[in-house]
Short mmCIF file of C-alpha atoms and ligand atoms in Angstrom, two decimals:
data_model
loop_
_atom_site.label_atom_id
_atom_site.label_comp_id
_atom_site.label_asym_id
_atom_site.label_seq_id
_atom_site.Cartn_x
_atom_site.Cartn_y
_atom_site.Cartn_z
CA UNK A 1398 -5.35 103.85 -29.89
CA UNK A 1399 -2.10 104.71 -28.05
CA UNK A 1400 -2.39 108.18 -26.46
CA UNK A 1401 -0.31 110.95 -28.23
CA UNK A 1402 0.82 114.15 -26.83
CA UNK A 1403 -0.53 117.17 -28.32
CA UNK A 1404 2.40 119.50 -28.84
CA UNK A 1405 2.30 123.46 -29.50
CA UNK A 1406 5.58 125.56 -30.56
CA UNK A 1407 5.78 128.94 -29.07
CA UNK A 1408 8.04 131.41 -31.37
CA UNK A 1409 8.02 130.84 -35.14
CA UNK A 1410 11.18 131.82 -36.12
CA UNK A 1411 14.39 129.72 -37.50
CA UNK A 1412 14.77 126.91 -34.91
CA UNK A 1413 11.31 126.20 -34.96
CA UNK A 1414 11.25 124.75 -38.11
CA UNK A 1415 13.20 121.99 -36.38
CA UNK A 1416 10.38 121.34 -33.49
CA UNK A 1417 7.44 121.53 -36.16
CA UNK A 1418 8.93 118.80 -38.46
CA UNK A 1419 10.38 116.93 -35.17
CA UNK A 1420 7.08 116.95 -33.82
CA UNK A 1421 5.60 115.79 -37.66
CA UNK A 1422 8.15 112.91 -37.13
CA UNK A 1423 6.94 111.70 -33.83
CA UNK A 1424 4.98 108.77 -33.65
CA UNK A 1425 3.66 109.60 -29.98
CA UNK A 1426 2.90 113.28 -30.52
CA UNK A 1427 0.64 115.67 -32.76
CA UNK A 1428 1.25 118.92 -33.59
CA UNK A 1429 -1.10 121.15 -31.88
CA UNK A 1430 -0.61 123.96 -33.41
CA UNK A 1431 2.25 127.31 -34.04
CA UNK A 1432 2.33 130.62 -31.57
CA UNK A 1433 4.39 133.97 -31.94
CA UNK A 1434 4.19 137.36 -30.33
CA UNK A 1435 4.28 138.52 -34.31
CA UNK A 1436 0.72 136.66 -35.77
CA UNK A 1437 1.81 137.08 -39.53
CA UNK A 1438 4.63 134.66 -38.42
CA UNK A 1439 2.82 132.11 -36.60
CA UNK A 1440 0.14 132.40 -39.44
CA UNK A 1441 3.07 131.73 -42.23
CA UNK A 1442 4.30 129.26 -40.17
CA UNK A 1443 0.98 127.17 -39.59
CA UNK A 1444 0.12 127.77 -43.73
CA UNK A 1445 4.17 126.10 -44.43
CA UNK A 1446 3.07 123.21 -42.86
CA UNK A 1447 -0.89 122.71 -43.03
CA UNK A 1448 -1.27 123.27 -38.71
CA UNK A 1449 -3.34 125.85 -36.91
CA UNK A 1450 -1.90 129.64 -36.19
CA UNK A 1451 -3.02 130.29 -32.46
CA UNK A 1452 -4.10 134.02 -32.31
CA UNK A 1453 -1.66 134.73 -29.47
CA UNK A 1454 -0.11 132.55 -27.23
CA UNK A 1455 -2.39 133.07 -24.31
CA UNK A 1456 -4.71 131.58 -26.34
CA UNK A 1457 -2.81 128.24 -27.19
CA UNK A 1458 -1.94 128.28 -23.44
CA UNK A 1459 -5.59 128.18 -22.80
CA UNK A 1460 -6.40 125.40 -24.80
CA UNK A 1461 -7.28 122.37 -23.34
CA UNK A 1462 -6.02 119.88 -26.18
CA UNK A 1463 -2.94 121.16 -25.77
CA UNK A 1464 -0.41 118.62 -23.08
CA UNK A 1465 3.05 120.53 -23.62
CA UNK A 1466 4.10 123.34 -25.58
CA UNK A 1467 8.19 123.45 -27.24
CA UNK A 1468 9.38 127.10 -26.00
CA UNK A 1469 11.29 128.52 -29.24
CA UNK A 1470 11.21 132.77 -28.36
CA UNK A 1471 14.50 134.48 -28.05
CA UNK A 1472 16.55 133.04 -24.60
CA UNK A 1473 16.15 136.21 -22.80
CA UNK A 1474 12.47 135.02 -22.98
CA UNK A 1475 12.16 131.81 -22.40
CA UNK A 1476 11.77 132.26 -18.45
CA UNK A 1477 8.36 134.62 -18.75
CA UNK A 1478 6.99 132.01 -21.43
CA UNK A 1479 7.73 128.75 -19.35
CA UNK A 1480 6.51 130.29 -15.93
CA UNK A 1481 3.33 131.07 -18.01
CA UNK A 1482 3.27 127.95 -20.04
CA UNK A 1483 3.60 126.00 -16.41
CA UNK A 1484 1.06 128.18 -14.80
CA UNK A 1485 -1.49 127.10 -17.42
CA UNK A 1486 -0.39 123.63 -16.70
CA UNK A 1487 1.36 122.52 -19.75
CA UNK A 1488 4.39 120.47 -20.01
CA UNK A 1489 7.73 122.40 -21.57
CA UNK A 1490 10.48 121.58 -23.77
CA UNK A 1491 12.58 124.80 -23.90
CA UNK A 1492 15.21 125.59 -26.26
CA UNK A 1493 19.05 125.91 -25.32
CA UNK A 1494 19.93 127.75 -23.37
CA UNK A 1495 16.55 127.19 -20.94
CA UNK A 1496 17.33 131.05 -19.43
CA UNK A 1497 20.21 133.36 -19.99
CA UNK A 1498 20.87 133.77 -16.15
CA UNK A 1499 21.17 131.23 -13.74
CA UNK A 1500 18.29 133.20 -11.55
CA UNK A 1501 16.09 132.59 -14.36
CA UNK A 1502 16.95 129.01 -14.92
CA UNK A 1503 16.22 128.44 -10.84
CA UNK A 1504 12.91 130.05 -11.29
CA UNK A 1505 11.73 127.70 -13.91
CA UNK A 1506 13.07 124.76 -12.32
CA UNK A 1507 11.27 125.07 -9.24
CA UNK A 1508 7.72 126.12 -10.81
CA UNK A 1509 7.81 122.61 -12.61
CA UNK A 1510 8.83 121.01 -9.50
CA UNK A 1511 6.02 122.65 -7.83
CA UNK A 1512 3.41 121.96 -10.62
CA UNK A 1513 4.60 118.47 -10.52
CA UNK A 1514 5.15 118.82 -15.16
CA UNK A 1515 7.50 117.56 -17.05
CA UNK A 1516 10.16 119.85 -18.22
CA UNK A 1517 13.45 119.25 -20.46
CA UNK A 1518 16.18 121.33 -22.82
CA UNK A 1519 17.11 121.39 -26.08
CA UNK A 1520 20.54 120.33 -25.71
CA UNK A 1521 21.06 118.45 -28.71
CA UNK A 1522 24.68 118.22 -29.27
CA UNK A 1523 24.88 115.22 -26.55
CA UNK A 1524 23.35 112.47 -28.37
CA UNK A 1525 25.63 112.79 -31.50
CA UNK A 1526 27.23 109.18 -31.59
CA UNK A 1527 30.84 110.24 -31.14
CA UNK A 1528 29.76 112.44 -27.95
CA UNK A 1529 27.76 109.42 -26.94
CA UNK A 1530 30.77 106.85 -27.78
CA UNK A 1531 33.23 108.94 -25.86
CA UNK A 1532 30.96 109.58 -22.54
CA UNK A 1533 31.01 105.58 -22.38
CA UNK A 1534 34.74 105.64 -23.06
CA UNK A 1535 34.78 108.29 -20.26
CA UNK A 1536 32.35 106.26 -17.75
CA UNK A 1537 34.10 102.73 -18.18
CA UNK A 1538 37.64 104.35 -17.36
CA UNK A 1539 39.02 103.27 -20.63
CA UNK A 1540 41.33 106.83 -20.39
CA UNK A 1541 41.94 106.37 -17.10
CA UNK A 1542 41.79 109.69 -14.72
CA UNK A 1543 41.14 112.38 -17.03
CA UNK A 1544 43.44 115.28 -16.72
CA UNK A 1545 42.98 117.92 -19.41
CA UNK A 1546 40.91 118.79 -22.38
CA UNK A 1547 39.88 121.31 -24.82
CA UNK A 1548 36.92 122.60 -26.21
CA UNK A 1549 37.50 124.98 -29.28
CA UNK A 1550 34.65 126.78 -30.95
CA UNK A 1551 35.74 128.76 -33.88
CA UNK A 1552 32.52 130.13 -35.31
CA UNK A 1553 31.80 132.73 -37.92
CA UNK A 1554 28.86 134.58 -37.78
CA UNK A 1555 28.18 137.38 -39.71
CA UNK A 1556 26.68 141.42 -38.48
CA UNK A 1557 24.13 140.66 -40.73
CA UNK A 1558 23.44 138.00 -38.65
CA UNK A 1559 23.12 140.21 -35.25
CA UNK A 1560 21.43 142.87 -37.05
CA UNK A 1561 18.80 140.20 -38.30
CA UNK A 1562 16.77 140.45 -34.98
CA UNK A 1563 17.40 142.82 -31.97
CA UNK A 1564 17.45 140.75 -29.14
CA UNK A 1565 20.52 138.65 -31.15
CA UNK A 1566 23.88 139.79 -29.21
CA UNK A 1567 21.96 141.79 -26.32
CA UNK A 1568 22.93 140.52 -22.90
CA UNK A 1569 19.52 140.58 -21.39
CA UNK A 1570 17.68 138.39 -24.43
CA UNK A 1571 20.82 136.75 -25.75
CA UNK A 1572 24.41 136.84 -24.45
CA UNK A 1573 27.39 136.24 -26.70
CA UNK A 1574 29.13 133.42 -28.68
CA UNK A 1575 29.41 131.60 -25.54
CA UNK A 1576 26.34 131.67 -24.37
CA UNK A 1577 24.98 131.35 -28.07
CA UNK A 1578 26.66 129.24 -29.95
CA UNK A 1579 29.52 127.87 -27.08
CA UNK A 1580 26.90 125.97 -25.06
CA UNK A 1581 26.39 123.42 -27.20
CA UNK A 1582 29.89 122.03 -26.41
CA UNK A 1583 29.51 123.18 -22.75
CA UNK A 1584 26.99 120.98 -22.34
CA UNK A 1585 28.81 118.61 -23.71
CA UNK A 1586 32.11 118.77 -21.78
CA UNK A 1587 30.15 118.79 -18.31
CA UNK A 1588 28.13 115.63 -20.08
CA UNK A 1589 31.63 113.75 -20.45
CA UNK A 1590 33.60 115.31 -16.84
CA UNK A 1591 30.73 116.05 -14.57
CA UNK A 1592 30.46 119.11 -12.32
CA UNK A 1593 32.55 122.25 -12.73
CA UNK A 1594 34.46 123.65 -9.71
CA UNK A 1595 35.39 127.19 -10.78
CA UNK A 1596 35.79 129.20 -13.61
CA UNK A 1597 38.43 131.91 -14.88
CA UNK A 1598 37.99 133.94 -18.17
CA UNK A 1599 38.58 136.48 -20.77
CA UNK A 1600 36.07 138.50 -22.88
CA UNK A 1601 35.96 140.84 -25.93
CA UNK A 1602 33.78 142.17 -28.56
CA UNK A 1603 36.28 142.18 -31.22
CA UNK A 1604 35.10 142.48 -34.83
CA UNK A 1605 30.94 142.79 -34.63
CA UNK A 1606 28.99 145.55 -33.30
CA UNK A 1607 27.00 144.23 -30.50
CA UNK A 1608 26.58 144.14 -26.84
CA UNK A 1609 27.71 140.75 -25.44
CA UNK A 1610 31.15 139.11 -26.27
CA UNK A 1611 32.14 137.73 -30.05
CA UNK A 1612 35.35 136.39 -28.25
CA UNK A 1613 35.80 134.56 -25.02
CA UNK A 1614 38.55 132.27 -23.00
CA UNK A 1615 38.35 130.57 -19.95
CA UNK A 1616 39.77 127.80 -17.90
CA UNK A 1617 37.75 125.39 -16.01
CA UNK A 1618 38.70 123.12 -13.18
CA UNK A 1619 35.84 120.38 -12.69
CA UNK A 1620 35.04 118.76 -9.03
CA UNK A 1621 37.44 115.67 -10.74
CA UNK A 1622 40.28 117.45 -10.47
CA UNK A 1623 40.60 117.57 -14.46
CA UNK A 1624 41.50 121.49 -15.66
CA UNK A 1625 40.19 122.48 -19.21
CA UNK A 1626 40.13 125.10 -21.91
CA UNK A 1627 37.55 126.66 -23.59
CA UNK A 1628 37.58 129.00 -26.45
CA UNK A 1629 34.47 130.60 -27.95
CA UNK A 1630 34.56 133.37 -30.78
CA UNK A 1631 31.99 134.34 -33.99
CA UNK A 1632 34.71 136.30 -35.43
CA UNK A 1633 36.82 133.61 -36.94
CA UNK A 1634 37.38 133.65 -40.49
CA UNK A 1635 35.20 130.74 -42.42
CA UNK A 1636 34.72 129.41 -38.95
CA UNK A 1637 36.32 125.76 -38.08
CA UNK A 1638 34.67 122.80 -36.74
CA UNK A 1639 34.07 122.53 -33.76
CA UNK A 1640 37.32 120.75 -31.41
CA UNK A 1641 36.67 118.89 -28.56
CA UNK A 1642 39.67 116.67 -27.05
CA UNK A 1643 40.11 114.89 -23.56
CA UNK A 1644 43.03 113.72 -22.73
CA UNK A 1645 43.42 110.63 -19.83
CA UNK A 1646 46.38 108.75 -17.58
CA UNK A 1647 45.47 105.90 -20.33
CA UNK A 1648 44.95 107.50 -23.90
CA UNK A 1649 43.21 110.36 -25.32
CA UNK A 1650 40.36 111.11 -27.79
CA UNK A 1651 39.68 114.00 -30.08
CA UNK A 1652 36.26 114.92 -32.07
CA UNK A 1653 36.06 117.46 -34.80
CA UNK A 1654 32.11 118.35 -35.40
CA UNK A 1655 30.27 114.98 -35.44
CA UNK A 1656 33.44 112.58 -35.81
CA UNK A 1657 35.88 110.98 -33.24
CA UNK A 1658 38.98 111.55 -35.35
CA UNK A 1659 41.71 110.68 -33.15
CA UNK A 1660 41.64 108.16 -30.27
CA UNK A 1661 45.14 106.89 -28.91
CA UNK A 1662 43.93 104.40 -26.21
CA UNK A 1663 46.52 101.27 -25.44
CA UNK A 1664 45.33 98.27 -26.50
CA UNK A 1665 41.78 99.83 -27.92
CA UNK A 1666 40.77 98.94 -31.64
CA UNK A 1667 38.35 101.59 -32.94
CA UNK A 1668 37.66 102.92 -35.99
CA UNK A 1669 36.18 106.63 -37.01
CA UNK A 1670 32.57 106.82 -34.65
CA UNK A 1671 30.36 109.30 -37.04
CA UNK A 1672 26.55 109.78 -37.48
CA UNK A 1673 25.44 106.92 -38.88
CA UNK A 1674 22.94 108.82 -41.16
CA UNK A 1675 25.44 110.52 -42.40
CA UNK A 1676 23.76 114.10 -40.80
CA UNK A 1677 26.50 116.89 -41.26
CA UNK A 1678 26.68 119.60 -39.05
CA UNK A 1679 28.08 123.23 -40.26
CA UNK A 1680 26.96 124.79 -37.43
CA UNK A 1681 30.43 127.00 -37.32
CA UNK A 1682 29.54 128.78 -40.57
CA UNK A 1683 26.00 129.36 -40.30
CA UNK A 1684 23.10 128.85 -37.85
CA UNK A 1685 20.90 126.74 -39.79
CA UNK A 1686 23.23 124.04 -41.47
CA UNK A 1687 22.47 121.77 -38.39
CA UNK A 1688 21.23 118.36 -38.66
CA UNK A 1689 17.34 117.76 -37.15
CA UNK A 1690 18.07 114.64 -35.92
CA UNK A 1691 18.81 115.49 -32.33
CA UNK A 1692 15.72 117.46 -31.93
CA UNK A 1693 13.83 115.00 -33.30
CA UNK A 1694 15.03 112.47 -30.75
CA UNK A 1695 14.73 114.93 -27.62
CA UNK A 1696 10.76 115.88 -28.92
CA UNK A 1697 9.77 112.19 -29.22
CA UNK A 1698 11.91 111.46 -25.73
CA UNK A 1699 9.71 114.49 -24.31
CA UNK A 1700 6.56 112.89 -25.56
CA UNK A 1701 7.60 109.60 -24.18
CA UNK A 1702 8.83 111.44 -20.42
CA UNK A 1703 5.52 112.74 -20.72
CA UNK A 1704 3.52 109.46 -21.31
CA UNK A 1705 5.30 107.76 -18.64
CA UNK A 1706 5.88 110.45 -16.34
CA UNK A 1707 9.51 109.92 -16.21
CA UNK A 1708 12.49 112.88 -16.81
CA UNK A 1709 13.24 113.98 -20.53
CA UNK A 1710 16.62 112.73 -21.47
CA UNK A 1711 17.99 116.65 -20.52
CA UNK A 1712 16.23 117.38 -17.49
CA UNK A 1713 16.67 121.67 -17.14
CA UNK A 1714 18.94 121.12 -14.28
CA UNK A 1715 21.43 120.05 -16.98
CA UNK A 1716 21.11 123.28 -18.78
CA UNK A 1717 21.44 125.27 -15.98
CA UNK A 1718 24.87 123.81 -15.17
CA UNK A 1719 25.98 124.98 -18.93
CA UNK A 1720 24.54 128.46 -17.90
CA UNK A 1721 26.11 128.71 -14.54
CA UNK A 1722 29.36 127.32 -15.90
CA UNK A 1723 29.23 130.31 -18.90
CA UNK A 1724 27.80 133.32 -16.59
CA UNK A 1725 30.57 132.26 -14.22
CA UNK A 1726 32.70 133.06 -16.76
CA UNK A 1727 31.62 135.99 -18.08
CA UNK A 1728 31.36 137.54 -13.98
CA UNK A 1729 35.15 136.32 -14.51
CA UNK A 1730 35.89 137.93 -17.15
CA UNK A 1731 34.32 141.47 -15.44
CA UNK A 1732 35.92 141.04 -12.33
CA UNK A 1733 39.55 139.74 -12.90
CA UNK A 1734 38.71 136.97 -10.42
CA UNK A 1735 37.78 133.13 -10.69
CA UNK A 1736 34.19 132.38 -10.19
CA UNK A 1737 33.50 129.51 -8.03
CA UNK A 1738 30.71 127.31 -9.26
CA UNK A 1739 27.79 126.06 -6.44
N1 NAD B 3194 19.30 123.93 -30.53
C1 NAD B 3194 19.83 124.64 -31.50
O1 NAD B 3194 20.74 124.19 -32.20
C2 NAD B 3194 19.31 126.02 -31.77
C3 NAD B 3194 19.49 126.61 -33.04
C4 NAD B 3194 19.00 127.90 -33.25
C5 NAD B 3194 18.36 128.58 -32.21
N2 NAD B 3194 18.23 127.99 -31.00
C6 NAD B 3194 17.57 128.71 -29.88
O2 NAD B 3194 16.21 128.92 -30.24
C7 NAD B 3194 15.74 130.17 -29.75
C8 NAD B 3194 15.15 130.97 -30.90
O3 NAD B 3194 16.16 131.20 -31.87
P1 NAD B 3194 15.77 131.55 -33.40
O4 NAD B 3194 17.05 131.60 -34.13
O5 NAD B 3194 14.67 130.68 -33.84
O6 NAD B 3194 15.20 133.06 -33.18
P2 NAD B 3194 14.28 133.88 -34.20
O7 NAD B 3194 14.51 135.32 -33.90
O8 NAD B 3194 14.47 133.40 -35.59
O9 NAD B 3194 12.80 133.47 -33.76
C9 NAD B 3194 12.25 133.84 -32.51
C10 NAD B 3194 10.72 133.96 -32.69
O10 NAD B 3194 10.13 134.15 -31.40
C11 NAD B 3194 9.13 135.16 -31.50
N3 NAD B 3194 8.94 135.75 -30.18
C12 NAD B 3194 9.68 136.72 -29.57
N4 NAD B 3194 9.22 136.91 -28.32
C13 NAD B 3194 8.19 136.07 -28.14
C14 NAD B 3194 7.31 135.82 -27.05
N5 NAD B 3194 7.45 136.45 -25.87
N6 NAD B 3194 6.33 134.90 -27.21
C15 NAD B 3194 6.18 134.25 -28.39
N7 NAD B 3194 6.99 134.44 -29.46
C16 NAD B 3194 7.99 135.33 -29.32
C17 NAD B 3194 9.67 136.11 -32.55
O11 NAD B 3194 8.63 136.91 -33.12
C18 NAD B 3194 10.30 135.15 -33.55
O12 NAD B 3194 9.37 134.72 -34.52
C19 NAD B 3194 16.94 130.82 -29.06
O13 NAD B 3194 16.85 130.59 -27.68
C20 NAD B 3194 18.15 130.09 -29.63
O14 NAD B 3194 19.23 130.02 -28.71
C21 NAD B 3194 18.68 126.73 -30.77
#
């Protein structure tokens, strides 16, 4: 029999509901098991969907059946639980974003390098088809040199929904609707133009009471050349979908959520690129309408990275770009000056 990876979650809370039922899904992995600081919620967890409740998470770290463990605590917590997790030798697949400082992201990166494991991000936004249709626009030169674009993130999220948990909205355990929500498309836009040069921004808490920023601006200019927008809020009314548009020398492209709505290339036939199972994404109105279908491709990629020893498809150096790009501009934002990015 083909070898499987044995899989544990760590945190039982909304998102990993996605990473049980991806791992469920996955032909080359088993579900090893749920883990949560709170027992009662890895033990509801574990009875929702028939698996074992590990008594604490030491004790799924200690157990020998288990390959890899999928890191789903609060950000601010993902570093302490993927130094651990790599300590006791297990492979990690760490939620978005994989720390919620770039220190913490550098720590993590080099233990796995050190410990010689395989380690990958949530980033799951990447792999939707119009994303994936307009990198390879991007990469063949079909815009020519890019020049501008625009990523616009008009979320709604509600207080109930920061007074749900306390670390949601801190700085140290979350950050704000960049750094929440915004990185999603982050990672996206540094998928499609590559590095980031500098950064200059703008921040406010404008309509929630919390601790990190419901609002945020900034301007990016990538190693490329090309100079971008971003806007981020959880304040807007109803919330939009998400806007992403890059414009070229040779034609220009625009996605709204999960479609490519708009693409004014010379000479290019296309027609709308969408999901083609027809997943829907409402991610700008509320945190759970998200399709699973990313995560359940990055959890059986993981599996597979494992098996063959190879990279996930979002190695964490990838998510520590998003970071660095966003903390850049939230120093920005404090300081009144442009951040540049190493
Ligand atoms: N990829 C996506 O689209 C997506 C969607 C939602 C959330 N997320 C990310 O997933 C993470 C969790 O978000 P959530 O909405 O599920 O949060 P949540 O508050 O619903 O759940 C977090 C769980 O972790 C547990 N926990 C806290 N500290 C822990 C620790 N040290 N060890 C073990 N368990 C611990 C809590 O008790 C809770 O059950 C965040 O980093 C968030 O950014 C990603």
């Amino acid at each position: 029999m083909e070898k499987k990876v044995s899989i544990g979650i760590i945190g039982c809370g909304a998102v990993a509901r996605f990473h049980v039922e991806s791992v469920l899904a996955a032909e080359n992995a088993i579900l090893a098991g749920v883990a949560d600081v709170r027992q009662e919620s890895a033990v509801a967890l574990a009875a929702e969907y028939g698996t074992r409740a590990y008594a604490s998470v030491e004790q799924m770290l200690g157990d020998p059946s288990v390959d890899a463990v999928s890191i789903c605590t609060p950000s601010g917590f993902h570093a302490s639980c993927a130094l651990a997790a790599l300590e006791a030798g297990k492979h990690i697949l760490v939620e978005k974003p994989l720390a919620v400082t770039v220190e913490d992201c550098d720590r993590i990166i080099a233990s796995a390098k050190e410990k010689g494991l395989t380690a990958g991000v949530i980033s799951q936004f990447r792999f939707n088809a119009s994303v994936r249709h307009l990198r390879e626009m991007v990469k063949e030169g079909r815009l020519g040199k890019i020049i501008t674009g625009e990523l616009l993130m008009k979320y709604y999220r509600s207080q109930a929904y920061y007074d749900s948990s306390s670390w949601r909205g801190t700085w140290a355990l979350d950050g704000g609707s960049m750094m929440n929500q915004g990185i999603h498309g982050v990672d996206a836009m540094l998928y499609l133009l590559g590095p980031a040069e500098s950064v200059s921004g703008y921040m406010d808490t404008m309509t929630h009471k919390m601790e990190a920023e419901d609002t945020a601006v900034c301007a990016v200019k990538f190693k490329s050349g090309a100079m971008i927008v971003i806007q981020s809020t959880t304040s807007a009314y109803k919330g939009a979908p998400r806007h992403i548009s890059i414009v070229g020398t040779q034609g220009s492209v625009v996605i709204t959520e999960d479609t490519i709505e708009k693409c004014d290339v010379e000479g290019y036939e296309w027609e709308p690129v969408t999901e083609e199972n027809g997943a829907k994404n409402l991610g700008h109105q509320n945190p759970m309408s998200i399709s699973c279908e990313g995560h359940k491709f990055q959890l059986r990629d993981f599996a597979e990275a494992i098996l063959e020893g190879r990279e996930p498809a979002v190695p964490l150096i990838e998510s520590r770009r998003a970071v660095a790009l966003i903390q850049g501009a939230y120093e920005s934002a404090r300081t009144g000056k442009a951040v540049k990015l190493d």
